[in-house]
XYZ file of C-alpha atoms in Angstrom:
786
model
C -7.667 -115.689 20.455
C -4.079 -116.403 20.232
C -2.986 -119.096 17.753
C -0.047 -121.325 18.040
C 1.605 -121.246 14.739
C 3.342 -124.502 15.359
C 0.022 -126.030 14.003
C 0.744 -124.368 10.591
C 2.487 -127.681 9.216
C 0.704 -127.731 5.865
C 2.921 -124.899 4.548
C 6.043 -126.838 4.816
C 7.749 -127.419 1.447
C 7.580 -131.119 -0.091
C 10.321 -133.260 1.327
C 10.629 -131.354 4.641
C 10.665 -133.372 7.904
C 7.314 -134.620 9.011
C 5.321 -132.282 11.213
C 6.134 -132.378 14.883
C 3.734 -131.893 17.852
C 3.527 -128.587 19.661
C 6.555 -128.027 21.942
C 5.777 -126.314 25.187
C 8.236 -123.610 26.349
C 9.066 -125.404 29.527
C 11.512 -128.130 29.967
C 10.379 -131.069 32.194
C 11.403 -130.716 35.866
C 13.673 -133.807 35.761
C 15.646 -132.328 32.679
C 18.661 -130.441 33.573
C 19.351 -127.047 31.662
C 22.288 -127.494 29.480
C 25.125 -125.385 28.506
C 23.941 -122.614 26.050
C 26.504 -121.851 23.539
C 27.108 -118.261 22.433
C 24.366 -116.570 20.361
C 24.610 -117.026 16.663
C 26.083 -119.862 14.551
C 29.652 -120.758 15.064
C 31.952 -123.459 13.574
C 33.577 -125.659 16.181
C 37.178 -127.099 16.084
C 35.559 -130.741 15.997
C 33.468 -129.861 12.862
C 29.850 -128.574 12.437
C 28.496 -125.572 14.175
C 26.985 -124.528 17.554
C 23.886 -122.803 17.148
C 21.873 -120.355 19.562
C 19.076 -118.032 18.987
C 17.007 -115.964 21.402
C 13.215 -116.667 20.917
C 11.907 -116.662 24.517
C 8.135 -116.645 23.620
C 8.533 -119.323 20.963
C 7.167 -122.909 21.194
C 9.683 -124.271 18.702
C 12.512 -123.070 16.517
C 14.016 -124.736 13.356
C 17.448 -123.867 11.921
C 16.894 -123.670 8.113
C 19.875 -124.657 6.104
C 19.596 -123.194 2.641
C 21.241 -124.353 -0.407
C 21.298 -122.760 -4.037
C 20.518 -125.607 -6.286
C 19.419 -123.693 -9.365
C 21.671 -120.778 -9.696
C 20.431 -120.153 -13.229
C 17.206 -118.965 -11.708
C 16.449 -115.370 -10.352
C 17.398 -114.695 -6.736
C 13.575 -114.284 -5.911
C 12.616 -117.558 -7.467
C 11.675 -120.103 -4.682
C 12.830 -122.975 -6.948
C 16.296 -121.509 -6.772
C 16.651 -122.892 -3.373
C 16.469 -126.054 -1.289
C 15.713 -125.826 2.376
C 16.742 -128.236 5.114
C 15.369 -127.792 8.606
C 16.869 -128.817 11.898
C 14.819 -128.508 15.085
C 16.610 -126.715 17.937
C 16.521 -127.710 21.647
C 15.233 -125.461 24.427
C 14.345 -123.080 25.345
C 17.098 -122.704 27.849
C 16.535 -119.226 29.468
C 14.659 -118.373 26.319
C 17.451 -119.574 24.006
C 17.025 -122.364 21.389
C 20.302 -124.330 20.711
C 21.860 -127.390 19.446
C 25.150 -128.620 17.888
C 24.614 -129.334 14.102
C 27.085 -131.559 12.408
C 28.245 -131.350 8.764
C 27.705 -127.593 8.499
C 30.600 -125.747 7.062
C 31.541 -122.090 6.652
C 29.836 -120.641 3.540
C 26.467 -122.207 4.442
C 23.421 -120.044 4.075
C 20.830 -120.276 6.825
C 17.976 -118.657 8.674
C 15.328 -119.384 11.295
C 11.733 -120.358 11.341
C 9.965 -119.611 14.701
C 6.688 -121.155 15.878
C 4.686 -119.727 18.668
C 1.438 -117.633 19.410
C 0.289 -115.195 16.868
C -1.506 -112.670 19.103
C -0.431 -109.115 17.965
C -2.765 -107.594 20.549
C -0.337 -109.076 23.088
C 2.690 -108.181 21.091
C 3.389 -111.816 19.959
C 3.969 -112.205 16.237
C 5.298 -115.757 15.463
C 4.898 -116.785 11.947
C 6.968 -119.786 10.720
C 6.155 -118.880 7.028
C 8.635 -116.204 7.309
C 12.413 -117.117 7.165
C 14.206 -114.933 9.627
C 17.659 -113.314 9.598
C 19.927 -114.236 12.587
C 20.630 -110.992 14.552
C 24.141 -112.405 15.200
C 24.857 -113.207 11.531
C 28.404 -112.211 10.580
C 27.725 -112.161 6.956
C 24.593 -111.652 4.806
C 23.912 -112.532 1.072
C 20.915 -111.498 -1.109
C 18.524 -108.561 -1.084
C 15.373 -107.985 0.685
C 12.224 -107.928 -1.306
C 9.559 -105.487 -0.505
C 6.203 -107.261 -0.811
C 3.389 -108.835 1.129
C 5.615 -112.026 1.626
C 7.981 -110.084 3.939
C 5.323 -108.746 6.177
C 4.109 -110.921 9.022
C 0.472 -109.966 8.886
C -1.917 -109.956 6.051
C -0.960 -106.950 3.986
C -2.602 -104.473 1.538
C -0.999 -102.014 -0.843
C -0.988 -98.386 0.070
C -3.683 -96.510 -1.869
C -1.518 -93.736 -2.772
C 1.922 -95.390 -3.176
C 2.031 -98.568 -5.434
C 4.380 -100.996 -4.148
C 4.108 -100.013 -0.526
C 2.612 -102.780 1.542
C 1.226 -102.291 4.864
C 0.161 -105.097 7.318
C -3.031 -105.106 9.174
C -1.556 -104.296 12.729
C -3.821 -106.748 14.556
C -4.884 -108.891 11.640
C -4.227 -112.541 10.822
C -0.745 -114.052 9.952
C 0.152 -113.935 6.389
C 0.718 -117.452 4.857
C 3.239 -116.719 2.064
C 6.661 -118.083 2.269
C 9.470 -115.463 2.441
C 12.521 -117.771 1.906
C 13.280 -116.412 -1.574
C 12.510 -112.711 -0.549
C 14.890 -112.159 2.335
C 18.823 -112.060 2.846
C 20.280 -115.132 3.983
C 22.732 -115.393 6.794
C 26.123 -116.954 6.162
C 28.235 -119.058 8.358
C 31.795 -117.649 8.446
C 34.941 -119.275 9.840
C 36.562 -117.799 12.897
C 38.739 -114.779 12.022
C 42.141 -114.187 13.466
C 42.219 -110.964 15.616
C 43.999 -107.897 14.070
C 47.591 -107.512 14.700
C 48.418 -106.518 18.260
C 49.493 -103.012 18.752
C 48.061 -101.878 15.417
C 45.768 -99.245 16.923
C 47.007 -95.776 16.577
C 45.546 -94.765 19.857
C 45.392 -91.078 19.338
C 44.896 -89.027 22.452
C 41.661 -87.239 22.745
C 43.373 -83.885 22.915
C 45.207 -84.500 19.547
C 42.129 -85.929 17.776
C 40.604 -84.356 14.515
C 37.600 -86.350 13.538
C 36.568 -86.520 9.715
C 33.071 -87.649 9.291
C 32.488 -89.491 5.860
C 30.350 -91.954 3.927
C 32.134 -94.955 2.392
C 30.533 -94.564 -0.803
C 30.258 -90.870 -1.079
C 33.848 -90.315 -0.098
C 35.391 -91.862 -3.160
C 32.784 -92.145 -5.965
C 34.137 -89.088 -7.830
C 37.801 -89.474 -6.768
C 39.693 -89.228 -10.053
C 42.968 -91.018 -8.638
C 40.921 -93.927 -7.146
C 40.533 -96.704 -9.661
C 36.991 -96.915 -11.061
C 36.504 -100.526 -9.582
C 37.297 -99.375 -6.045
C 35.113 -96.204 -5.946
C 32.518 -96.287 -3.410
C 34.099 -99.216 -1.721
C 35.703 -100.116 1.702
C 38.970 -100.647 -0.414
C 38.572 -97.207 -1.942
C 38.479 -95.549 1.422
C 41.837 -97.008 2.193
C 43.442 -96.293 -1.180
C 46.656 -94.317 -1.036
C 45.186 -91.142 -2.681
C 42.532 -90.987 0.031
C 44.881 -91.666 2.909
C 47.193 -88.834 1.369
C 44.462 -86.346 1.575
C 43.401 -87.233 5.064
C 47.007 -87.015 6.276
C 47.838 -83.733 4.552
C 44.480 -82.419 5.954
C 45.564 -83.354 9.382
C 42.786 -85.928 10.204
C 43.621 -88.357 12.918
C 40.320 -90.266 13.129
C 38.096 -91.322 10.360
C 34.385 -91.613 11.274
C 32.353 -93.728 8.921
C 28.611 -93.364 8.572
C 26.827 -96.723 9.232
C 28.480 -99.790 7.579
C 26.335 -102.372 9.441
C 24.121 -104.189 6.957
C 21.033 -102.140 6.290
C 17.876 -101.959 4.383
C 15.922 -99.168 3.045
C 12.387 -98.230 4.223
C 9.574 -99.829 2.132
C 8.157 -96.336 1.215
C 11.474 -95.192 -0.228
C 11.779 -98.383 -2.176
C 8.186 -98.044 -3.643
C 9.112 -94.443 -4.658
C 12.349 -95.601 -6.504
C 14.700 -94.327 -3.619
C 16.896 -95.973 -1.097
C 18.313 -95.036 2.264
C 21.863 -93.833 1.291
C 23.035 -92.965 4.655
C 22.293 -96.422 6.209
C 20.559 -95.503 9.415
C 18.251 -98.464 9.086
C 20.115 -101.440 10.352
C 19.493 -105.106 9.251
C 22.218 -106.706 11.015
C 24.572 -105.536 13.745
C 27.468 -107.760 13.140
C 27.455 -108.156 9.259
C 29.103 -105.452 7.186
C 27.025 -103.830 4.422
C 27.894 -106.088 1.431
C 27.171 -103.405 -1.262
C 30.040 -101.138 -0.058
C 32.505 -104.033 -0.908
C 34.044 -104.285 -4.296
C 32.277 -106.366 -6.995
C 34.992 -109.022 -6.705
C 34.467 -109.429 -2.834
C 30.791 -109.478 -3.272
C 31.053 -112.315 -5.859
C 33.490 -114.253 -3.569
C 31.036 -114.148 -0.649
C 30.478 -112.767 2.759
C 33.934 -113.789 4.088
C 35.543 -111.630 1.345
C 33.436 -108.851 2.162
C 34.497 -108.858 5.855
C 38.027 -109.391 4.638
C 37.865 -106.147 2.671
C 36.464 -104.333 5.775
C 39.272 -105.591 8.030
C 41.808 -104.654 5.210
C 40.442 -101.142 5.159
C 40.826 -100.672 8.715
C 44.284 -102.248 8.778
C 45.640 -99.906 6.016
C 44.321 -96.795 7.868
C 45.869 -97.972 11.074
C 49.223 -98.369 9.328
C 48.806 -94.714 8.163
C 48.289 -93.695 11.905
C 44.464 -92.993 11.315
C 41.844 -94.270 13.595
C 38.580 -95.797 12.571
C 35.305 -94.941 14.212
C 31.886 -96.572 13.233
C 28.616 -94.669 13.442
C 26.471 -97.317 14.948
C 22.524 -97.521 15.134
C 21.482 -99.577 18.098
C 18.409 -97.475 18.847
C 16.130 -98.975 16.229
C 16.092 -101.509 13.370
C 14.988 -101.641 9.648
C 11.782 -103.379 10.366
C 9.664 -100.339 11.039
C 6.345 -100.212 12.742
C 3.938 -103.056 13.545
C 2.404 -102.706 10.063
C 5.789 -103.055 8.252
C 8.628 -105.837 7.858
C 8.828 -109.179 9.459
C 12.305 -110.319 8.619
C 14.168 -110.766 11.911
C 13.772 -109.325 15.318
C 10.018 -109.065 15.144
C 9.483 -112.856 14.398
C 12.003 -113.928 16.952
C 11.037 -111.859 19.987
C 8.835 -108.779 19.157
C 8.121 -108.151 22.949
C 11.691 -108.658 23.890
C 13.554 -106.506 21.321
C 11.144 -103.676 20.716
C 9.968 -100.978 23.212
C 6.111 -101.168 23.695
C 4.057 -98.556 25.419
C 2.433 -101.126 27.975
C -1.082 -100.687 26.821
C -3.444 -103.123 25.507
C -3.733 -103.744 22.678
C 0.206 -103.669 22.408
C 1.669 -100.934 20.597
C 5.175 -99.833 20.009
C 6.752 -96.834 21.766
C 8.617 -94.903 19.142
C 11.287 -92.615 20.669
C 13.361 -92.599 17.487
C 10.916 -91.545 14.778
C 11.450 -94.491 12.628
C 8.606 -96.738 13.652
C 10.316 -98.782 16.212
C 12.878 -98.526 19.171
C 14.941 -101.214 20.678
C 14.058 -101.676 24.205
C 17.206 -101.018 26.262
C 15.413 -102.174 29.591
C 15.898 -105.753 28.372
C 19.048 -107.509 29.181
C 19.155 -109.335 26.077
C 19.015 -106.030 24.020
C 21.913 -104.814 26.148
C 23.852 -108.009 25.530
C 23.108 -107.868 21.774
C 24.652 -104.218 21.457
C 27.443 -105.013 23.611
C 28.314 -108.343 21.637
C 28.150 -106.629 18.510
C 30.488 -103.639 19.728
C 32.994 -106.242 21.022
C 32.893 -107.990 17.857
C 33.844 -105.054 15.596
C 36.390 -103.769 18.178
C 38.196 -107.277 18.458
C 37.673 -108.985 15.112
C 37.614 -106.028 12.752
C 39.690 -103.813 14.730
C 38.024 -100.630 14.828
C 38.958 -97.924 17.418
C 35.573 -96.671 18.766
C 31.993 -95.924 17.990
C 29.618 -92.807 17.579
C 26.195 -93.909 18.938
C 23.093 -92.531 16.832
C 20.407 -91.304 19.148
C 22.166 -92.500 21.988
C 19.520 -91.488 24.523
C 17.488 -94.229 23.571
C 20.220 -96.554 24.715
C 20.025 -95.069 28.119
C 16.287 -95.136 28.542
C 14.984 -97.160 31.663
C 11.631 -97.366 33.062
C 11.381 -93.614 33.777
C 13.324 -92.082 31.020
C 17.042 -91.424 30.519
C 19.371 -92.613 33.141
C 23.042 -91.799 33.142
C 23.644 -94.930 35.189
C 21.696 -97.088 32.913
C 23.231 -100.774 32.707
C 24.347 -100.148 29.143
C 26.159 -97.032 29.787
C 27.764 -98.573 32.958
C 28.887 -101.506 30.722
C 30.619 -99.128 28.336
C 32.451 -97.437 31.342
C 33.706 -100.693 32.574
C 33.990 -103.228 29.891
C 37.725 -104.099 29.402
C 37.328 -104.243 25.685
C 35.091 -101.168 25.237
C 36.002 -98.812 27.901
C 39.487 -97.975 26.328
C 37.985 -97.091 22.962
C 36.672 -93.730 21.717
C 32.939 -93.758 22.524
C 30.901 -90.696 21.292
C 27.041 -90.134 22.020
C 24.627 -88.401 19.914
C 22.968 -87.121 23.008
C 19.390 -86.932 21.955
C 16.337 -88.725 20.630
C 12.710 -87.744 19.780
C 11.165 -89.222 23.012
C 10.218 -87.374 26.282
C 13.211 -85.708 27.826
C 15.161 -86.448 24.703
C 17.685 -83.790 24.761
C 20.638 -84.744 27.073
C 23.783 -82.976 25.856
C 26.273 -83.191 28.752
C 24.443 -85.883 30.687
C 26.500 -89.030 29.547
C 29.033 -90.418 31.720
C 32.792 -90.519 31.283
C 34.628 -91.792 29.251
C 32.095 -90.986 26.596
C 32.428 -87.801 24.397
C 29.251 -86.170 22.881
C 28.276 -84.264 19.809
C 27.742 -80.642 20.952
C 24.871 -79.099 19.295
C 25.141 -76.051 21.536
C 28.579 -75.415 19.836
C 27.246 -75.765 16.348
C 24.379 -73.326 17.086
C 26.706 -70.810 18.896
C 29.080 -70.719 16.010
C 26.523 -70.454 13.300
C 24.395 -67.783 15.328
C 27.496 -65.567 15.892
C 29.064 -65.770 12.359
C 25.934 -66.308 10.265
C 22.592 -65.685 11.699
C 23.856 -62.653 13.740
C 25.404 -60.892 10.639
C 22.363 -61.856 8.827
C 20.147 -60.069 11.464
C 22.653 -57.005 11.324
C 22.406 -56.731 7.636
C 18.585 -56.133 8.085
C 19.320 -53.474 10.723
C 18.435 -55.769 13.716
C 20.431 -56.371 16.820
C 23.149 -59.128 16.568
C 23.555 -61.542 19.340
C 26.535 -60.892 21.724
C 29.458 -62.809 22.819
C 28.705 -65.019 25.931
C 27.708 -68.092 24.222
C 30.487 -68.234 21.629
C 32.983 -67.618 24.364
C 31.750 -70.619 26.434
C 32.002 -72.749 23.421
C 35.464 -71.621 22.650
C 36.579 -72.362 26.138
C 35.316 -76.002 25.858
C 31.688 -75.913 27.138
C 32.612 -76.578 30.698
C 28.698 -75.470 31.465
C 27.806 -78.654 29.726
C 30.700 -81.088 30.361
C 31.946 -79.986 33.666
C 29.223 -80.995 36.095
C 29.800 -84.319 37.728
C 31.145 -86.127 40.733
C 33.751 -85.223 40.871
C 33.367 -82.038 38.870
C 35.422 -81.133 35.578
C 36.630 -84.727 35.218
C 35.656 -85.289 31.637
C 37.512 -82.135 30.185
C 36.842 -80.249 27.133
C 37.590 -83.229 24.847
C 34.228 -84.573 25.838
C 32.877 -81.913 23.634
C 32.924 -83.160 19.977
C 32.741 -79.733 18.276
C 31.119 -79.490 14.837
C 29.493 -76.934 12.758
C 28.219 -79.290 10.019
C 27.560 -83.071 10.015
C 25.905 -85.448 7.299
C 22.675 -84.194 8.547
C 22.133 -80.470 7.529
C 23.745 -77.965 5.203
C 27.422 -78.453 4.057
C 29.761 -75.557 5.011
C 29.480 -74.282 1.571
C 25.654 -74.256 1.643
C 25.580 -72.621 5.077
C 26.852 -69.371 3.361
C 24.704 -69.541 0.394
C 21.174 -70.686 1.540
C 18.699 -69.576 4.119
C 16.138 -72.052 3.157
C 16.480 -75.814 2.488
C 16.171 -76.927 -1.059
C 15.039 -80.577 -0.457
C 12.695 -81.110 -3.458
C 14.678 -83.978 -4.928
C 13.895 -85.953 -1.904
C 10.205 -86.413 -3.043
C 8.703 -84.942 0.176
C 7.600 -81.742 -1.193
C 10.536 -79.915 0.740
C 8.758 -80.926 4.032
C 11.694 -83.028 5.474
C 14.814 -81.551 7.005
C 15.196 -78.891 9.522
C 13.905 -75.416 8.825
C 16.232 -73.884 11.765
C 19.699 -73.678 10.028
C 21.094 -70.436 11.350
C 22.555 -69.833 7.912
C 23.185 -66.736 5.853
C 23.060 -66.334 2.029
C 24.949 -63.146 2.309
C 22.318 -61.402 0.027
C 21.386 -63.851 -2.618
C 19.941 -67.304 -2.235
C 21.931 -70.261 -3.718
C 24.905 -70.509 -5.988
C 25.172 -68.599 -9.218
C 23.287 -70.144 -12.092
C 25.723 -71.425 -14.974
C 25.747 -69.158 -18.018
C 23.957 -65.946 -16.504
C 26.528 -63.359 -17.340
C 24.236 -60.525 -16.315
C 23.881 -61.925 -12.809
C 27.555 -62.823 -12.519
C 28.599 -59.565 -11.271
C 26.121 -59.605 -8.419
C 27.325 -62.991 -7.408
C 30.801 -62.199 -7.660
C 30.454 -59.432 -5.152
C 29.100 -61.902 -2.658
C 31.644 -64.573 -3.313
C 34.611 -63.102 -1.236
C 32.544 -62.637 1.921
C 30.983 -66.082 1.527
C 34.549 -67.519 1.435
C 35.534 -65.575 4.462
C 32.458 -66.839 6.361
C 33.650 -70.493 5.580
C 37.089 -69.668 6.863
C 35.734 -68.204 10.016
C 33.625 -71.094 10.747
C 36.617 -73.485 10.078
C 38.807 -71.442 12.327
C 36.518 -71.586 15.213
C 35.832 -75.128 14.818
C 39.600 -76.141 14.790
C 40.791 -73.678 17.253
C 38.432 -73.939 19.977
C 38.827 -76.211 23.254
C 37.383 -79.607 22.432
C 37.406 -82.346 19.788
C 36.796 -80.981 16.364
C 34.999 -82.919 13.700
C 35.115 -82.055 9.992
C 32.423 -83.136 7.573
C 33.864 -84.849 4.279
C 34.037 -82.368 1.666
C 33.758 -79.157 3.573
C 37.476 -78.535 3.340
C 36.943 -78.606 -0.531
C 33.861 -76.448 -0.646
C 31.258 -79.312 -1.484
C 27.823 -78.213 -1.953
C 24.440 -80.322 -1.823
C 22.614 -77.394 -3.673
C 20.833 -76.423 -0.525
C 19.772 -80.106 0.317
C 20.015 -80.248 4.091
C 18.600 -83.782 4.389
C 20.279 -85.834 1.528
C 19.642 -89.254 3.014
C 18.226 -90.508 -0.259
C 20.666 -88.829 -2.558
C 23.229 -91.506 -3.690
C 24.357 -89.296 -6.408
C 26.470 -86.183 -7.239
C 24.366 -84.238 -4.618
C 25.955 -86.262 -1.770
C 29.322 -87.413 -3.108
C 32.431 -85.445 -2.559
C 33.580 -83.591 -5.472
C 37.280 -83.726 -5.982
C 37.601 -81.369 -8.951
C 38.898 -78.218 -7.330
C 39.161 -74.636 -8.835
C 41.326 -71.981 -7.409
C 39.156 -70.879 -4.585
C 38.412 -74.410 -3.518
C 42.169 -75.127 -3.484
C 42.509 -72.065 -1.323
C 39.884 -73.345 1.203
C 41.707 -76.702 1.366
C 44.925 -75.011 2.078
C 43.278 -72.984 4.812
C 41.800 -76.201 6.513
C 45.237 -77.823 6.235
C 46.964 -74.868 7.847
C 44.426 -74.461 10.653
C 44.871 -78.152 11.558
C 48.535 -77.854 11.331
C 48.304 -74.933 13.799
C 46.276 -76.901 15.993
C 48.766 -79.840 15.852
C 51.827 -77.655 16.481
C 50.747 -75.608 19.330
C 49.682 -77.284 22.640
C 47.715 -74.190 23.740
C 45.180 -75.221 21.324
C 44.795 -78.888 22.416
C 43.660 -78.623 25.991
C 42.579 -81.799 27.559
C 41.439 -80.237 30.855
C 38.852 -77.356 31.520
C 40.301 -73.858 31.926
C 40.096 -72.403 35.426
C 40.831 -68.633 34.518
C 43.221 -68.640 37.389
C 46.714 -69.798 37.814
C 47.167 -73.484 38.367
C 49.223 -74.717 41.296
C 52.724 -73.814 40.625
C 52.097 -71.578 37.797
C 52.153 -67.712 37.782
C 49.608 -66.982 35.204
C 46.025 -67.855 34.520
C 45.316 -70.629 31.968
C 42.865 -68.598 29.997
C 42.507 -64.764 29.562
C 39.795 -62.602 28.044
C 40.261 -59.031 26.823
C 38.103 -56.321 25.203
C 38.962 -54.480 22.047
C 40.791 -51.980 24.304
C 43.361 -54.557 25.399
C 42.028 -54.632 28.968
C 40.638 -57.613 30.738
C 36.911 -58.255 29.975
C 34.711 -56.614 32.436
C 32.218 -59.113 33.918
C 29.251 -57.025 32.871
C 30.381 -56.873 29.384
C 29.788 -60.376 28.614
C 25.932 -59.782 28.790
C 25.982 -56.666 26.589
C 23.648 -57.110 23.595
C 25.253 -56.755 20.390
C 28.826 -56.714 21.614
C 30.955 -58.301 18.954
C 34.695 -57.865 19.543
C 36.674 -60.219 21.636
C 40.211 -61.362 22.376
C 41.138 -64.574 23.890
C 44.690 -65.714 25.213
C 45.408 -69.487 25.715
C 48.872 -69.631 27.259
C 51.113 -72.436 26.082
C 51.472 -75.003 28.782
C 55.192 -75.485 28.615
C 58.095 -72.826 28.789
C 58.860 -73.535 24.927
C 55.165 -73.454 23.898
C 53.772 -70.333 22.258
C 50.812 -68.574 23.679
C 47.903 -68.260 21.170
C 45.799 -65.059 20.902
C 42.504 -65.158 19.038
C 41.121 -61.815 17.848
C 37.583 -61.776 16.926
C 35.659 -59.123 15.001
C 32.072 -60.278 14.452
C 30.924 -56.838 13.609
C 29.931 -55.659 9.961
C 32.592 -52.928 10.012
C 36.317 -52.812 10.448
C 37.589 -52.146 13.947
C 40.738 -50.906 15.792
C 41.693 -53.349 18.551
C 44.562 -52.932 21.066
C 46.380 -56.259 21.483
C 46.932 -57.200 25.275
C 50.544 -57.001 26.268
C 52.397 -60.402 25.896
C 53.034 -62.413 29.114
C 56.200 -61.682 31.009
C 58.948 -63.873 29.350
C 57.315 -63.924 26.132
C 58.326 -61.897 23.133
C 56.038 -59.994 20.696
C 52.868 -61.126 19.218
C 53.271 -62.173 15.557
C 50.433 -62.742 13.147
C 49.976 -66.299 12.041
C 46.756 -66.195 10.167
C 43.977 -63.783 9.079
C 40.717 -65.017 7.833
C 40.478 -61.919 5.697
C 43.199 -63.396 3.479
C 42.078 -65.863 0.698
C 44.827 -68.275 1.548
C 47.496 -68.715 4.225
C 50.686 -66.831 3.628
C 48.870 -64.425 1.214
C 50.111 -61.270 3.133
C 53.291 -62.714 4.518
C 52.061 -64.610 7.608
C 52.940 -68.351 8.102
C 53.022 -69.849 4.669
C 54.434 -72.984 3.475
C 58.049 -71.779 3.906
C 57.388 -70.849 7.401
C 57.536 -66.980 7.114
C 55.913 -64.633 9.625
C 54.703 -61.145 9.556
C 55.310 -59.347 12.710
C 52.833 -57.020 14.101
C 53.317 -53.313 14.280
C 54.405 -52.988 17.669
C 57.470 -53.103 19.959
C 58.477 -55.949 22.133
C 56.448 -56.090 25.294
C 54.454 -53.071 24.300
C 50.645 -52.696 23.426
C 49.688 -51.708 19.885
C 46.511 -51.147 17.994
C 45.761 -53.294 14.809
C 42.979 -53.031 12.311
C 40.770 -56.153 11.991
C 38.436 -56.359 9.111
C 34.568 -56.887 9.471
C 33.658 -60.530 10.263
C 37.207 -61.751 10.609
C 39.369 -63.880 12.843
C 43.098 -63.188 13.460
C 45.442 -65.771 15.077
C 48.675 -64.520 16.714
C 51.446 -66.486 18.357
C 53.874 -65.025 20.958
C 57.418 -65.124 19.422
C 60.355 -66.359 21.519
C 62.601 -63.799 23.092
C 65.839 -63.498 21.567
C 68.678 -65.201 23.315
């Protein structure tokens, strides 16, 4: 039988207001519904704050003002705090609200919610639990992982001490959580960022760099120690200099929303380093701020985030945030009761519709937010606008974005949330990127999102790894290697995935965010050194992480052991080919049609020692290593050169799909494919198993733009290839770069001084060139002499 927790009055602290009678959730017929202020707690010009919180199934809600009265006591000691409670009016359309005078910025607060405790119906109101405002702009304090932060009566896991699990359909727990949860903080209104400060980089010019705030600078020798691992550190001149010299236009940060670790990890002495476990969608994660900002309070933390964005903008670099609106940190029904679960469990979380009520988990995290609910959509949109308008970020990457488009019958490209992203005047002009899958039914939706969204292209990742790593690995064992068709489709912008639509081809190749690595998986250096994941340090017996990596160790597993001189000769024989494979992967990533994304540290040869799921590794395994030897410097120079090649030649920055035929008013096709004989590719050749030689010409779009010729030898032996004749009106082909060389300019091609090596052929004539096994050559059409 459901219990109304408004009756639980004896648990109020001494001195609190006297108990009030149960408040029913319907206003009297003769009481007009009042204006409802925006959700959250907002200071008003006349003083005090307007308060509004969604708790549509509650019978009463109290705003709880929390003061620190004994700062000398530990943070988790209840005697440290004093709590003052203010009853809210309502509900008005499910919202409880009031104007509360004499509350100023800096005030800590939370909510206590009264109503039925009926877990079998999905109702989990427990006023003993102080709840974090989902709209809090700032948070202070840490979450304590114990029975007091679980809504139901809990028991300790028999095999994992310190991991408490609640009885899913048991009684409400009576312990007070005020001293065990973060407190929301009232913040003063922030002025908007300077107008016109956004770099607004065109999609075709965009090069994304995916990085972790902490991991990017923890080992950077030129970043002052007190700034390492912080928002301020990301915007340090040394970091900006590296990004600019590399050719990055857009920095994508792993989640910086306030987050909390899973209780199981904490019990094992670990924490969620990546941050894909959101506690608050408006508040920045305070531990990434400098110690000085943390000590100064939530407003100083927000100021540091805004300052980071501003400094990056001044350098011409955009900022994207990886955002996790698909689930929250609270886990399953047997886990935490800190915010959303106590405010409106059946509203915020996706349920399976059965009786007794159970969560429908399409994210693999214990809960999923229910984007069939207008208030959930509102929460996400309000949060996005806040980060865009108040913090000034330039766009978002949506984690497990299929969950955000799930309606009553699965994923819907016309879902209200996705329609809002297309039409919202604030959001539609930003860069919006979907991770186009989740783990629910029909969860793989690459190519299905509407414009203007771009999407992570896993087909690109698998095609490039498959051609340059998995294929040669198979060939080295005498097995047939995969052919060209899939790789060529990805090189040309993945029109098969992103071209369909009404009208077709409207999204262009820029909708494909091309990547070979990401935070999740092997690094570039580990892709060429490991065929098997090495996740033992994660504490899950190497069961976690993907086993399908399409990697190739080139003959020996891992990196050379330190001090083993006898083995050194064997490792040294592998090293040049491993380095070439890295260069091949970078070349295809940066020279393909689409939007390239580099994972932080790949340009420096960063290794995670084979860990392909380093989400709990807040240490040297995950942090970028800036101590570069000669070979790592060579790799950095290669990445810089390839980015510069892309930037300097419009043929490599297509923003519309290729037709393979002349466009109106142009004499030549916009894309041409040639075989190793220099002749146009025969249609039947695309399906030949094991075919590994290919030439691709991308004509320059303007009369003064170079044509670009990519020559690919994916075989295990050197090959003679006849270059196609340059287009009429173009000069000879000149070699710009060869992945067989350790560094740009090594053999006279484009170097730092601009010198070029001209291929061994006469102007306008065909010629044969030797391409080394597993190599990429880039040639440019030289201008005709005037």
